[in-house]
PDB file of C-alpha atoms and ligand atoms in Angstrom:
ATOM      1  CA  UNK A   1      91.294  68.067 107.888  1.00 96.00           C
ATOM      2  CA  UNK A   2      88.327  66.818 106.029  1.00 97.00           C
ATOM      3  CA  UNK A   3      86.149  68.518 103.403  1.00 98.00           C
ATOM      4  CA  UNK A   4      82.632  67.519 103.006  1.00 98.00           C
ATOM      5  CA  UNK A   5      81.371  69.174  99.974  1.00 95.00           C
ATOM      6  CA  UNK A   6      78.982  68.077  97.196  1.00 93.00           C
ATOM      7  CA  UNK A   7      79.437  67.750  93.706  1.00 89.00           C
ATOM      8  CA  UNK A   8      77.304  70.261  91.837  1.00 91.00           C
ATOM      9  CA  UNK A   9      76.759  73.155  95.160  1.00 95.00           C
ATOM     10  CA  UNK A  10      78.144  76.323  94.417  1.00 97.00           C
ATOM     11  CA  UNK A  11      79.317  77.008  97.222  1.00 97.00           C
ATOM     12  CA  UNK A  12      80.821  73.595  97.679  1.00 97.00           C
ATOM     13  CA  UNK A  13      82.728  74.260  94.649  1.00 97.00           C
ATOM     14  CA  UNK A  14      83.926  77.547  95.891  1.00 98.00           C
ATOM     15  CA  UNK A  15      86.362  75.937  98.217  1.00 98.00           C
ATOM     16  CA  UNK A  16      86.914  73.380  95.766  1.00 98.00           C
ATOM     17  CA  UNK A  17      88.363  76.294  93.903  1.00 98.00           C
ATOM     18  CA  UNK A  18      90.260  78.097  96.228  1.00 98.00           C
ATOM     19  CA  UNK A  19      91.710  74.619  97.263  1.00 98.00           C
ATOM     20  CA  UNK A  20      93.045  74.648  93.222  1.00 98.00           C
ATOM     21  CA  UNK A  21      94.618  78.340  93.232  1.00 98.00           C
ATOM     22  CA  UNK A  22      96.163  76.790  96.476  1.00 98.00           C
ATOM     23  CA  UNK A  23      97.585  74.037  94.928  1.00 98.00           C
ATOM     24  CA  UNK A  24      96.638  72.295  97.439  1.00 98.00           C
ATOM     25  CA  UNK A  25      94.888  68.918  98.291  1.00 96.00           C
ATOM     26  CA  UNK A  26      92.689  67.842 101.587  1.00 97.00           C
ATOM     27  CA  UNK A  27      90.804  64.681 102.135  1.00 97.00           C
ATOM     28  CA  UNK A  28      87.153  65.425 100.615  1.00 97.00           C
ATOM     29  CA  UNK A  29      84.048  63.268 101.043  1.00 96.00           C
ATOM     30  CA  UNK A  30      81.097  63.731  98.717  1.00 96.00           C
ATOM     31  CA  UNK A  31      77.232  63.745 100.489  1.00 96.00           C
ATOM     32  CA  UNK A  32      74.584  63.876  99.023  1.00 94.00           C
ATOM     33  CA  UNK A  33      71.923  66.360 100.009  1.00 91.00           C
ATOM     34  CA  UNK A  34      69.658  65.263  97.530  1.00 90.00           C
ATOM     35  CA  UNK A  35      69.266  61.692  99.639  1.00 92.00           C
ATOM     36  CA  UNK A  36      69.315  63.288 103.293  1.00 93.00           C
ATOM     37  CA  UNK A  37      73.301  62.640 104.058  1.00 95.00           C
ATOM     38  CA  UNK A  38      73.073  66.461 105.580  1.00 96.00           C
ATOM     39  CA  UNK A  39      70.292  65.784 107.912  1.00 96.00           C
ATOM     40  CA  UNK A  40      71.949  62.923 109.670  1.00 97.00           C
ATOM     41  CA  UNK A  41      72.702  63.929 113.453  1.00 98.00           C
ATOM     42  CA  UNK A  42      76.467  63.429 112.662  1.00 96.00           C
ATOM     43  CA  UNK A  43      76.403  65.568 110.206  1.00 97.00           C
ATOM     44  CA  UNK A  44      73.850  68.337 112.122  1.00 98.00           C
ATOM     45  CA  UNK A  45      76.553  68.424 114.602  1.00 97.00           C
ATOM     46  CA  UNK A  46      79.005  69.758 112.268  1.00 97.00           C
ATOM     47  CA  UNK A  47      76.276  72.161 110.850  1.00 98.00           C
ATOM     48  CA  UNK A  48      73.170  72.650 112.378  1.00 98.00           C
ATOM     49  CA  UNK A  49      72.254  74.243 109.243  1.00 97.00           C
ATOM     50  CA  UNK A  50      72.424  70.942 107.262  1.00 97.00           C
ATOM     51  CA  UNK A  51      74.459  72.252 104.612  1.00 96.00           C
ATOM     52  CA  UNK A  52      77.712  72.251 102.650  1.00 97.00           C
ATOM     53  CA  UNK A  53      80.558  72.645 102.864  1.00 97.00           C
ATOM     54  CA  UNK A  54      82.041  71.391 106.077  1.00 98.00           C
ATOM     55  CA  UNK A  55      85.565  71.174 106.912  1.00 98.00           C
ATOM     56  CA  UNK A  56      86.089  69.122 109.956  1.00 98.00           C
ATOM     57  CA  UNK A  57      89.323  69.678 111.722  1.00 98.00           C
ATOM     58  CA  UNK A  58      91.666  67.222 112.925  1.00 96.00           C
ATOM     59  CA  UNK A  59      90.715  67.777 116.543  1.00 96.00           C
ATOM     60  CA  UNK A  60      86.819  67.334 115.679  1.00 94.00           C
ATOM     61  CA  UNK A  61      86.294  71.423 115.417  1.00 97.00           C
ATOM     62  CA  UNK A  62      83.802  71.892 112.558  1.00 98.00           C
ATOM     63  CA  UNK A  63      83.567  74.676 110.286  1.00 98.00           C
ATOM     64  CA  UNK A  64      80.883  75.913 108.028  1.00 98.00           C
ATOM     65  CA  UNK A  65      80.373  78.587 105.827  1.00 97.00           C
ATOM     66  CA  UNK A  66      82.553  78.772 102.649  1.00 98.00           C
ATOM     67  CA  UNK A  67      83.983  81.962 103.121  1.00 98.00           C
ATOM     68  CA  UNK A  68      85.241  80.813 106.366  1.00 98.00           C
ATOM     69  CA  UNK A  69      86.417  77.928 105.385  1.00 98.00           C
ATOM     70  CA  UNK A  70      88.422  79.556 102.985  1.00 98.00           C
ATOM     71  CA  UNK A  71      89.726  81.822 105.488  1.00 98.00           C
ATOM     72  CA  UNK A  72      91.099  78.555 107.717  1.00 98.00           C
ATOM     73  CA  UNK A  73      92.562  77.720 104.329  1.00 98.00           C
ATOM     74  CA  UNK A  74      94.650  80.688 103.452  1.00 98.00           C
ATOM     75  CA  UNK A  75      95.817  79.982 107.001  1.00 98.00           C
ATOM     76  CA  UNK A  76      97.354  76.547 106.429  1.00 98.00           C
ATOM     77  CA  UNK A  77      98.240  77.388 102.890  1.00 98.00           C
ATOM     78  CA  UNK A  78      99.532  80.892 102.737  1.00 98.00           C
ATOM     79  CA  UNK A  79     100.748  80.648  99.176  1.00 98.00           C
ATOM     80  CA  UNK A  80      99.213  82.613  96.780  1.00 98.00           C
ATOM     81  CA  UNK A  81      97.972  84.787  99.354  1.00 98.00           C
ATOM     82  CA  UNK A  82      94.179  85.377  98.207  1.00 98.00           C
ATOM     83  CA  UNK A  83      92.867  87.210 100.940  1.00 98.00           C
ATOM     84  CA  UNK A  84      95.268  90.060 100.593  1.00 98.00           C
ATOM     85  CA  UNK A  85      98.707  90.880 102.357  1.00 96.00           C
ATOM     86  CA  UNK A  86      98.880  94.055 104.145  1.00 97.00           C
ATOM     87  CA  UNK A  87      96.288  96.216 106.074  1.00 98.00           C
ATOM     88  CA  UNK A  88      94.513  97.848 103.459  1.00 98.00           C
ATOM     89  CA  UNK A  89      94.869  94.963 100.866  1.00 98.00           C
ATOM     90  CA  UNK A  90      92.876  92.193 103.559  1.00 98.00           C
ATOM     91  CA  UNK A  91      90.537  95.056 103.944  1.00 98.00           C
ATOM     92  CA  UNK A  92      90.159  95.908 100.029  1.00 98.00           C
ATOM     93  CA  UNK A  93      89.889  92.185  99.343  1.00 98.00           C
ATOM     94  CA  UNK A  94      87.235  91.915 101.983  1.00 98.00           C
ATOM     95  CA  UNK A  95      85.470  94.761 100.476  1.00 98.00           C
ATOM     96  CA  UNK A  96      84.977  93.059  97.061  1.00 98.00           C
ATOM     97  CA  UNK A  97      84.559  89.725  98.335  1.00 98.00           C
ATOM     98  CA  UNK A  98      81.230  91.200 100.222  1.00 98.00           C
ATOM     99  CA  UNK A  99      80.542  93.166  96.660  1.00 98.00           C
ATOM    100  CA  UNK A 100      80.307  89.869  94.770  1.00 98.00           C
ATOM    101  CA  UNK A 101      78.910  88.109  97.282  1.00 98.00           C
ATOM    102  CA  UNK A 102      76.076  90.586  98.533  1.00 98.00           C
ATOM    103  CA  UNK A 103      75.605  92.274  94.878  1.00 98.00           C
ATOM    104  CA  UNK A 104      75.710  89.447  92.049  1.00 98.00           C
ATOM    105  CA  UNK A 105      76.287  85.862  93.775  1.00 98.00           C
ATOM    106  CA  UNK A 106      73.070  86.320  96.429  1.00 98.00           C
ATOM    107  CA  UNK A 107      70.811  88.351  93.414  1.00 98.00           C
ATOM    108  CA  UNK A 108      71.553  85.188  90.752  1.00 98.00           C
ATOM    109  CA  UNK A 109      70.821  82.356  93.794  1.00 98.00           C
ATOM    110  CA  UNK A 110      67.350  84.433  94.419  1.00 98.00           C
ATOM    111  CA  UNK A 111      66.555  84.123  90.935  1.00 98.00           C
ATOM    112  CA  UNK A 112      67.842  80.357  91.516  1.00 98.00           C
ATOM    113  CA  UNK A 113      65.842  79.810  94.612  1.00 97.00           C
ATOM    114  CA  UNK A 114      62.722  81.390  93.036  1.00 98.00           C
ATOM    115  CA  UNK A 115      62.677  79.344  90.151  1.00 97.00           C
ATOM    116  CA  UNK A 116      64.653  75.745  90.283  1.00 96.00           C
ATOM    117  CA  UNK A 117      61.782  72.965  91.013  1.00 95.00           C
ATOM    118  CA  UNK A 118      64.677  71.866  93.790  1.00 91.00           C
ATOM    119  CA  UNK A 119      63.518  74.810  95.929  1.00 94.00           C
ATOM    120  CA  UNK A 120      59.846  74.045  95.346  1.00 95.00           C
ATOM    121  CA  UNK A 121      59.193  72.354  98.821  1.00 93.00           C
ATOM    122  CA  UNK A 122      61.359  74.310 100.485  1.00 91.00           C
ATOM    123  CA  UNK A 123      60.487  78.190  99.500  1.00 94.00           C
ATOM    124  CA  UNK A 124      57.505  80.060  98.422  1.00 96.00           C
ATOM    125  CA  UNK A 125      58.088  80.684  95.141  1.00 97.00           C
ATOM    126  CA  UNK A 126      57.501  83.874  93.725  1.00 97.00           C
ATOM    127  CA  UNK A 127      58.304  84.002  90.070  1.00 96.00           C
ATOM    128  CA  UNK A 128      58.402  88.014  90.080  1.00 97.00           C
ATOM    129  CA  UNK A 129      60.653  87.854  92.489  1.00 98.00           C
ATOM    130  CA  UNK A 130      62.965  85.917  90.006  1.00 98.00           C
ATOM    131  CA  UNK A 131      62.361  88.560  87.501  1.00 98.00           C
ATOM    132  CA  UNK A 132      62.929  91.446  89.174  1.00 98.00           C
ATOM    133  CA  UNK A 133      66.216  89.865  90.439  1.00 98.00           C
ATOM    134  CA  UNK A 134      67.141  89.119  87.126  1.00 98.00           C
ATOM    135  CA  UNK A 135      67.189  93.286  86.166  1.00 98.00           C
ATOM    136  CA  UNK A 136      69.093  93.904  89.505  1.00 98.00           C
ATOM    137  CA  UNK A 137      71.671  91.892  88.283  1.00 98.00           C
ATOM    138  CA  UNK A 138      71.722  92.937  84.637  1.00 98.00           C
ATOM    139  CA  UNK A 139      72.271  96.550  86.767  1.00 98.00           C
ATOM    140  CA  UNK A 140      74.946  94.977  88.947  1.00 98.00           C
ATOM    141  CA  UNK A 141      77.285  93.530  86.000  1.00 98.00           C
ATOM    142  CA  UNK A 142      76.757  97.131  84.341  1.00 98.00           C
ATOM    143  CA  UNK A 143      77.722  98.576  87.933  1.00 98.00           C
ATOM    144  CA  UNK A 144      80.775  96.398  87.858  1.00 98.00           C
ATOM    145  CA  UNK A 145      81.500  96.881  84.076  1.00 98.00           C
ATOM    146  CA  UNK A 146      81.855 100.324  85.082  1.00 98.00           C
ATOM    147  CA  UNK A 147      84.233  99.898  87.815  1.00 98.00           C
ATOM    148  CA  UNK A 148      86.932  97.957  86.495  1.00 98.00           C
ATOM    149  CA  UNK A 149      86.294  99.843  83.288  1.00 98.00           C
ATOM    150  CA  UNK A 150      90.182 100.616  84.475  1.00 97.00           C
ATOM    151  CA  UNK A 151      91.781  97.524  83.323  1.00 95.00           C
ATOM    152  CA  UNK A 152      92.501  95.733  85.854  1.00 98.00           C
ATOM    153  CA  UNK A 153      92.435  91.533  85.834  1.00 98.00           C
ATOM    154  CA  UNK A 154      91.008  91.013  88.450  1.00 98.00           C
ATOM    155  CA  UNK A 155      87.952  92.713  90.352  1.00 98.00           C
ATOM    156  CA  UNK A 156      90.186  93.621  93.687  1.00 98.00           C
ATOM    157  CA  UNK A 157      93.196  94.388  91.494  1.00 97.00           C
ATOM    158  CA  UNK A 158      96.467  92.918  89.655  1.00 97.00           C
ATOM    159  CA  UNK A 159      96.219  89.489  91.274  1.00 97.00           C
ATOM    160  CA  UNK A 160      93.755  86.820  92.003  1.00 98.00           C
ATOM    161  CA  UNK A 161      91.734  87.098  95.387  1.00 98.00           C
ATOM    162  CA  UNK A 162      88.864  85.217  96.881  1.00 98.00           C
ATOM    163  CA  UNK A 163      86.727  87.840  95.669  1.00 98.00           C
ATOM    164  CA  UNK A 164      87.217  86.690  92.303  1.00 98.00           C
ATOM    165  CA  UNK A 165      86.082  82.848  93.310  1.00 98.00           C
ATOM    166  CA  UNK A 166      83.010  84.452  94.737  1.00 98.00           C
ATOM    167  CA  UNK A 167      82.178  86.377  91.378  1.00 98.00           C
ATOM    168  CA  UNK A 168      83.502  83.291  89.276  1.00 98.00           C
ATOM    169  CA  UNK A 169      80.657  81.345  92.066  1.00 98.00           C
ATOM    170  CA  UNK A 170      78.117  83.815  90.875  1.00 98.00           C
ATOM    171  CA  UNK A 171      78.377  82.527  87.392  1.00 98.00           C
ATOM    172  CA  UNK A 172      78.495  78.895  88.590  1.00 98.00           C
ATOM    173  CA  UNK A 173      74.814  79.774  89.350  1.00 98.00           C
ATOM    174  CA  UNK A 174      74.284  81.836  86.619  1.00 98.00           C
ATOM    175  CA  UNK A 175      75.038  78.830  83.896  1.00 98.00           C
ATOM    176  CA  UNK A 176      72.682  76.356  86.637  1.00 97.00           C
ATOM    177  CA  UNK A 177      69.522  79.686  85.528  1.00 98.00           C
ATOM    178  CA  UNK A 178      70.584  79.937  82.275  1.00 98.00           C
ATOM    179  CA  UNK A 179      71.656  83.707  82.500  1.00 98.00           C
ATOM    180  CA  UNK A 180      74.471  85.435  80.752  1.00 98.00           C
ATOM    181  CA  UNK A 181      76.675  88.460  81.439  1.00 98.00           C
ATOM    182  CA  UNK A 182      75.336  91.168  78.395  1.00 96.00           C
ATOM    183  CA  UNK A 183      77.982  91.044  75.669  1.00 96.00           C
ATOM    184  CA  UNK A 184      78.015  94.373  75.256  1.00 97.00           C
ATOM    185  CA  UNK A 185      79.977  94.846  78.987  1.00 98.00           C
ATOM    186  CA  UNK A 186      83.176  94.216  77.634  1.00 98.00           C
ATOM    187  CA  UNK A 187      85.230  94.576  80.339  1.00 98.00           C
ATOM    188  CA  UNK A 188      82.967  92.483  82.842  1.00 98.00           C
ATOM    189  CA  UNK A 189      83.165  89.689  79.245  1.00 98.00           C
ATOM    190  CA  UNK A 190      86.685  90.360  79.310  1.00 98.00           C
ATOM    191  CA  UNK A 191      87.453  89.266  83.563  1.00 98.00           C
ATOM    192  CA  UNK A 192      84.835  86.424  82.782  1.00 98.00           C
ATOM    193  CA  UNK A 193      86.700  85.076  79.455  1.00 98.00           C
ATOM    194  CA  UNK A 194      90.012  84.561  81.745  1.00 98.00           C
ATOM    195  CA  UNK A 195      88.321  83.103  84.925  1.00 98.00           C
ATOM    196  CA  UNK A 196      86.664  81.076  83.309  1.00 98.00           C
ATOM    197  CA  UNK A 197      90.074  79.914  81.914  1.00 98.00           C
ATOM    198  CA  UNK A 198      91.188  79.065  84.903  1.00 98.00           C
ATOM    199  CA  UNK A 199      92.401  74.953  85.758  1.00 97.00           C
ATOM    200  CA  UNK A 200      90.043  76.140  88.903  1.00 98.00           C
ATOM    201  CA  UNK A 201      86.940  76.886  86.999  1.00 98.00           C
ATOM    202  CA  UNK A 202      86.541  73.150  86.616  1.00 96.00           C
ATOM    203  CA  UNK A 203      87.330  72.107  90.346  1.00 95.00           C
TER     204      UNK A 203
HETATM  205  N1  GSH B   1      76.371  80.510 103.171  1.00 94.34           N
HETATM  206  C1  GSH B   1      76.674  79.101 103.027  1.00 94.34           C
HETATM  207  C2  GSH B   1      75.660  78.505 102.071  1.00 94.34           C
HETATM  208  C3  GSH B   1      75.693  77.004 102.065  1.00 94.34           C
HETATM  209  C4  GSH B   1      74.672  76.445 101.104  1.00 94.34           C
HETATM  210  O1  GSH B   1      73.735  77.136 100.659  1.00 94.34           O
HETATM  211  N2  GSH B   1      74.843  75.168 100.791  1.00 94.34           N
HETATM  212  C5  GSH B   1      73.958  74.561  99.867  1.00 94.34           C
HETATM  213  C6  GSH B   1      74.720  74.126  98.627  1.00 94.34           C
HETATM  214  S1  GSH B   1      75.498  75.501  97.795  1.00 94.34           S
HETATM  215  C7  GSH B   1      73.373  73.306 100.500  1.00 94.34           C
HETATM  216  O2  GSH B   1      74.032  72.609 101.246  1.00 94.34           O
HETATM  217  N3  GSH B   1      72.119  73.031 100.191  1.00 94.34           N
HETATM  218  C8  GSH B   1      71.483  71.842 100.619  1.00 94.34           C
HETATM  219  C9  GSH B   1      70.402  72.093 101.613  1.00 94.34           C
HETATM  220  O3  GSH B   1      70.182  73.262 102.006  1.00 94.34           O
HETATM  221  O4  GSH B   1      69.760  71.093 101.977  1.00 94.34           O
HETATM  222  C10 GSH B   1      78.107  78.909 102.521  1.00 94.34           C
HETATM  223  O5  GSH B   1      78.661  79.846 101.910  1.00 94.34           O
HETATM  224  O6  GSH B   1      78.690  77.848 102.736  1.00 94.34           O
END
Protein backbone atom coordinates (compact mmCIF):
# COMPACT_ATOMS: atom_id res chain seq x y z
CA UNK A 1 0.00 0.00 0.00
CA UNK A 2 0.98 3.51 -0.76
CA UNK A 3 -0.54 6.81 0.40
CA UNK A 4 -0.23 9.81 -1.71
CA UNK A 5 -1.42 12.66 0.29
CA UNK A 6 -0.27 16.29 0.60
CA UNK A 7 0.88 18.16 3.38
CA UNK A 8 -1.56 20.92 4.24
CA UNK A 9 -5.14 19.17 2.29
CA UNK A 10 -7.72 18.48 4.61
CA UNK A 11 -8.74 15.78 3.43
CA UNK A 12 -5.26 14.42 2.98
CA UNK A 13 -4.86 14.84 6.57
CA UNK A 14 -8.01 13.04 7.34
CA UNK A 15 -6.47 9.73 6.58
CA UNK A 16 -3.39 10.92 7.98
CA UNK A 17 -5.47 10.89 11.10
CA UNK A 18 -7.30 7.91 11.04
CA UNK A 19 -3.90 6.22 10.10
CA UNK A 20 -2.79 7.74 13.92
CA UNK A 21 -5.99 6.42 15.95
CA UNK A 22 -4.88 3.22 13.99
CA UNK A 23 -1.63 3.17 15.18
CA UNK A 24 -0.70 2.36 12.23
CA UNK A 25 1.98 3.26 9.55
CA UNK A 26 1.85 2.91 5.46
CA UNK A 27 4.36 4.11 2.99
CA UNK A 28 3.22 7.87 2.16
CA UNK A 29 4.55 10.07 -0.66
CA UNK A 30 3.99 13.81 -0.55
CA UNK A 31 2.80 15.68 -4.18
CA UNK A 32 2.44 18.65 -4.63
CA UNK A 33 -0.69 20.03 -6.22
CA UNK A 34 0.41 23.38 -6.05
CA UNK A 35 3.29 22.44 -8.92
CA UNK A 36 1.00 20.05 -11.14
CA UNK A 37 2.28 16.50 -9.52
CA UNK A 38 -1.74 15.61 -9.65
CA UNK A 39 -2.17 16.31 -13.25
CA UNK A 40 0.53 13.99 -14.42
CA UNK A 41 -1.09 10.99 -16.49
CA UNK A 42 0.34 8.59 -13.80
CA UNK A 43 -1.19 10.13 -11.37
CA UNK A 44 -4.77 10.82 -13.51
CA UNK A 45 -4.83 7.16 -13.71
CA UNK A 46 -5.09 6.70 -10.11
CA UNK A 47 -7.65 9.65 -9.97
CA UNK A 48 -9.08 11.07 -12.82
CA UNK A 49 -10.13 13.72 -10.57
CA UNK A 50 -6.52 14.93 -9.97
CA UNK A 51 -6.78 15.00 -6.39
CA UNK A 52 -5.69 13.72 -2.98
CA UNK A 53 -5.52 11.37 -1.32
CA UNK A 54 -4.70 8.22 -3.20
CA UNK A 55 -3.94 4.97 -1.78
CA UNK A 56 -2.53 2.70 -4.34
CA UNK A 57 -2.76 -0.94 -3.56
CA UNK A 58 -0.19 -3.45 -3.78
CA UNK A 59 -1.69 -5.02 -6.88
CA UNK A 60 -1.89 -1.44 -8.70
CA UNK A 61 -5.85 -0.98 -7.60
CA UNK A 62 -6.20 2.75 -6.83
CA UNK A 63 -8.42 4.29 -4.45
CA UNK A 64 -9.67 7.77 -4.01
CA UNK A 65 -11.86 9.48 -1.88
CA UNK A 66 -10.91 9.80 1.85
CA UNK A 67 -13.76 8.31 3.29
CA UNK A 68 -13.10 5.31 1.29
CA UNK A 69 -9.89 5.10 1.87
CA UNK A 70 -10.52 5.02 5.34
CA UNK A 71 -12.94 2.37 4.92
CA UNK A 72 -10.02 -0.02 3.12
CA UNK A 73 -8.19 1.01 6.27
CA UNK A 74 -10.41 -0.13 9.05
CA UNK A 75 -10.25 -3.26 6.89
CA UNK A 76 -6.53 -3.99 7.22
CA UNK A 77 -6.39 -2.46 10.64
CA UNK A 78 -9.44 -3.46 12.56
CA UNK A 79 -8.19 -2.14 15.87
CA UNK A 80 -9.87 0.51 17.32
CA UNK A 81 -12.76 -0.22 15.30
CA UNK A 82 -13.86 3.43 14.06
CA UNK A 83 -16.47 2.67 11.79
CA UNK A 84 -18.62 0.96 14.32
CA UNK A 85 -19.06 -2.84 15.31
CA UNK A 86 -22.44 -4.19 15.02
CA UNK A 87 -25.45 -3.46 12.68
CA UNK A 88 -26.82 -0.48 14.05
CA UNK A 89 -23.44 0.96 15.34
CA UNK A 90 -21.78 0.88 11.32
CA UNK A 91 -25.08 2.37 10.48
CA UNK A 92 -25.14 5.12 13.42
CA UNK A 93 -21.49 5.86 12.67
CA UNK A 94 -22.35 6.25 9.04
CA UNK A 95 -25.11 8.49 9.95
CA UNK A 96 -22.85 11.08 11.69
CA UNK A 97 -20.03 10.68 9.50
CA UNK A 98 -22.53 12.03 6.54
CA UNK A 99 -23.79 14.76 9.37
CA UNK A 100 -20.29 16.23 9.66
CA UNK A 101 -19.43 15.77 6.43
CA UNK A 102 -22.65 17.11 4.54
CA UNK A 103 -23.58 19.74 7.48
CA UNK A 104 -20.25 21.52 8.81
CA UNK A 105 -17.08 20.07 6.81
CA UNK A 106 -18.75 20.88 3.04
CA UNK A 107 -20.51 24.48 4.54
CA UNK A 108 -16.77 25.67 6.03
CA UNK A 109 -14.87 24.39 2.49
CA UNK A 110 -17.70 26.63 0.56
CA UNK A 111 -16.83 29.45 2.59
CA UNK A 112 -13.09 28.19 1.81
CA UNK A 113 -13.64 27.79 -1.85
CA UNK A 114 -15.46 31.16 -2.08
CA UNK A 115 -12.90 33.08 -0.56
CA UNK A 116 -9.08 31.56 -0.55
CA UNK A 117 -7.18 33.39 -3.63
CA UNK A 118 -6.12 29.42 -4.29
CA UNK A 119 -9.63 28.89 -5.71
CA UNK A 120 -9.53 32.12 -7.69
CA UNK A 121 -8.80 30.48 -11.17
CA UNK A 122 -10.57 27.70 -10.54
CA UNK A 123 -14.25 28.89 -9.18
CA UNK A 124 -16.42 31.83 -9.60
CA UNK A 125 -16.19 33.44 -6.63
CA UNK A 126 -19.06 34.71 -4.98
CA UNK A 127 -18.23 36.39 -1.74
CA UNK A 128 -22.04 36.20 -0.50
CA UNK A 129 -21.94 32.94 -0.99
CA UNK A 130 -19.08 32.77 1.66
CA UNK A 131 -21.20 34.75 3.95
CA UNK A 132 -24.19 33.18 3.90
CA UNK A 133 -22.27 29.88 4.46
CA UNK A 134 -20.66 31.28 7.26
CA UNK A 135 -24.42 31.74 9.23
CA UNK A 136 -25.33 28.13 8.07
CA UNK A 137 -22.62 26.96 9.92
CA UNK A 138 -22.83 29.20 12.98
CA UNK A 139 -26.62 27.33 12.79
CA UNK A 140 -25.03 23.93 12.30
CA UNK A 141 -22.53 24.02 15.47
CA UNK A 142 -25.73 25.38 17.45
CA UNK A 143 -27.67 22.32 15.78
CA UNK A 144 -24.95 20.06 17.02
CA UNK A 145 -24.45 21.88 20.41
CA UNK A 146 -27.88 20.88 20.90
CA UNK A 147 -27.56 17.32 20.16
CA UNK A 148 -24.87 16.12 22.18
CA UNK A 149 -26.12 18.59 24.74
CA UNK A 150 -26.30 14.81 26.41
CA UNK A 151 -22.77 14.38 27.31
CA UNK A 152 -21.46 12.27 25.33
CA UNK A 153 -17.46 12.44 24.06
CA UNK A 154 -17.81 11.91 21.10
CA UNK A 155 -20.47 13.03 18.36
CA UNK A 156 -21.59 9.16 17.48
CA UNK A 157 -21.23 8.20 21.14
CA UNK A 158 -18.76 6.87 24.03
CA UNK A 159 -15.88 6.13 21.66
CA UNK A 160 -14.00 7.64 18.86
CA UNK A 161 -15.41 7.06 15.21
CA UNK A 162 -14.52 8.39 11.82
CA UNK A 163 -17.21 10.74 12.23
CA UNK A 164 -15.29 12.52 14.69
CA UNK A 165 -12.08 12.86 12.12
CA UNK A 166 -14.55 14.30 9.69
CA UNK A 167 -15.84 17.02 12.27
CA UNK A 168 -12.17 17.40 13.71
CA UNK A 169 -11.50 17.89 9.36
CA UNK A 170 -14.13 20.55 9.46
CA UNK A 171 -12.10 22.58 11.82
CA UNK A 172 -8.86 21.83 9.93
CA UNK A 173 -10.63 24.17 7.42
CA UNK A 174 -12.12 26.26 9.75
CA UNK A 175 -8.51 27.47 11.33
CA UNK A 176 -7.22 27.63 7.15
CA UNK A 177 -10.82 30.69 7.07
CA UNK A 178 -10.14 31.92 10.21
CA UNK A 179 -13.57 30.85 11.80
CA UNK A 180 -14.26 29.73 15.29
CA UNK A 181 -16.84 27.51 17.00
CA UNK A 182 -19.05 30.40 19.27
CA UNK A 183 -17.81 30.07 22.84
CA UNK A 184 -20.89 30.22 24.15
CA UNK A 185 -21.73 26.33 22.69
CA UNK A 186 -20.18 24.73 25.42
CA UNK A 187 -20.68 21.42 24.74
CA UNK A 188 -19.68 21.64 20.91
CA UNK A 189 -16.20 23.83 22.88
CA UNK A 190 -16.13 21.05 25.13
CA UNK A 191 -15.84 17.80 22.10
CA UNK A 192 -13.50 20.39 20.27
CA UNK A 193 -11.11 21.09 23.47
CA UNK A 194 -10.43 17.09 23.59
CA UNK A 195 -10.06 16.42 19.78
CA UNK A 196 -8.13 18.78 19.39
CA UNK A 197 -6.01 17.05 22.12
CA UNK A 198 -5.61 14.32 20.31
CA UNK A 199 -1.62 12.95 19.18
CA UNK A 200 -3.91 12.76 15.78
CA UNK A 201 -4.86 16.35 15.56
CA UNK A 202 -1.29 17.00 14.50
CA UNK A 203 -0.93 14.05 11.89
N1 LIG B 1 -13.96 14.21 -1.73
C1 LIG B 1 -12.52 14.10 -1.85
C2 LIG B 1 -11.96 15.51 -1.93
C3 LIG B 1 -10.52 15.53 -2.35
C4 LIG B 1 -9.99 16.94 -2.41
O1 LIG B 1 -10.75 17.93 -2.43
N2 LIG B 1 -8.67 17.04 -2.45
C5 LIG B 1 -8.07 18.32 -2.47
C6 LIG B 1 -7.23 18.53 -1.22
S1 LIG B 1 -8.21 18.42 0.27
C7 LIG B 1 -7.13 18.41 -3.66
O2 LIG B 1 -6.49 17.45 -4.03
N3 LIG B 1 -7.06 19.58 -4.26
C8 LIG B 1 -6.15 19.84 -5.32
C9 LIG B 1 -6.83 20.04 -6.63
O3 LIG B 1 -8.07 19.93 -6.71
O4 LIG B 1 -6.08 20.33 -7.58
C10 LIG B 1 -11.93 13.32 -0.68
O5 LIG B 1 -12.58 13.25 0.39
O6 LIG B 1 -10.85 12.76 -0.80
Amino acid sequence: MKLYNHAMAPNAWRVRAFLVEKTANIPTVTVEFEKGDTQTPDFLAMNSLGQVPVLELDDGKALAESIAICRYLESQFPEPSLFGTTAHGQAWVEMWNRRMELLLMNTVANVGLHTLPFFATRVNQVPEVAEAQKETLAARWAWLNEDIADGRPFVAGDTLSVADLTGMTALKICDIVELSVPEDLSHVKKWENAVRARPSWSA
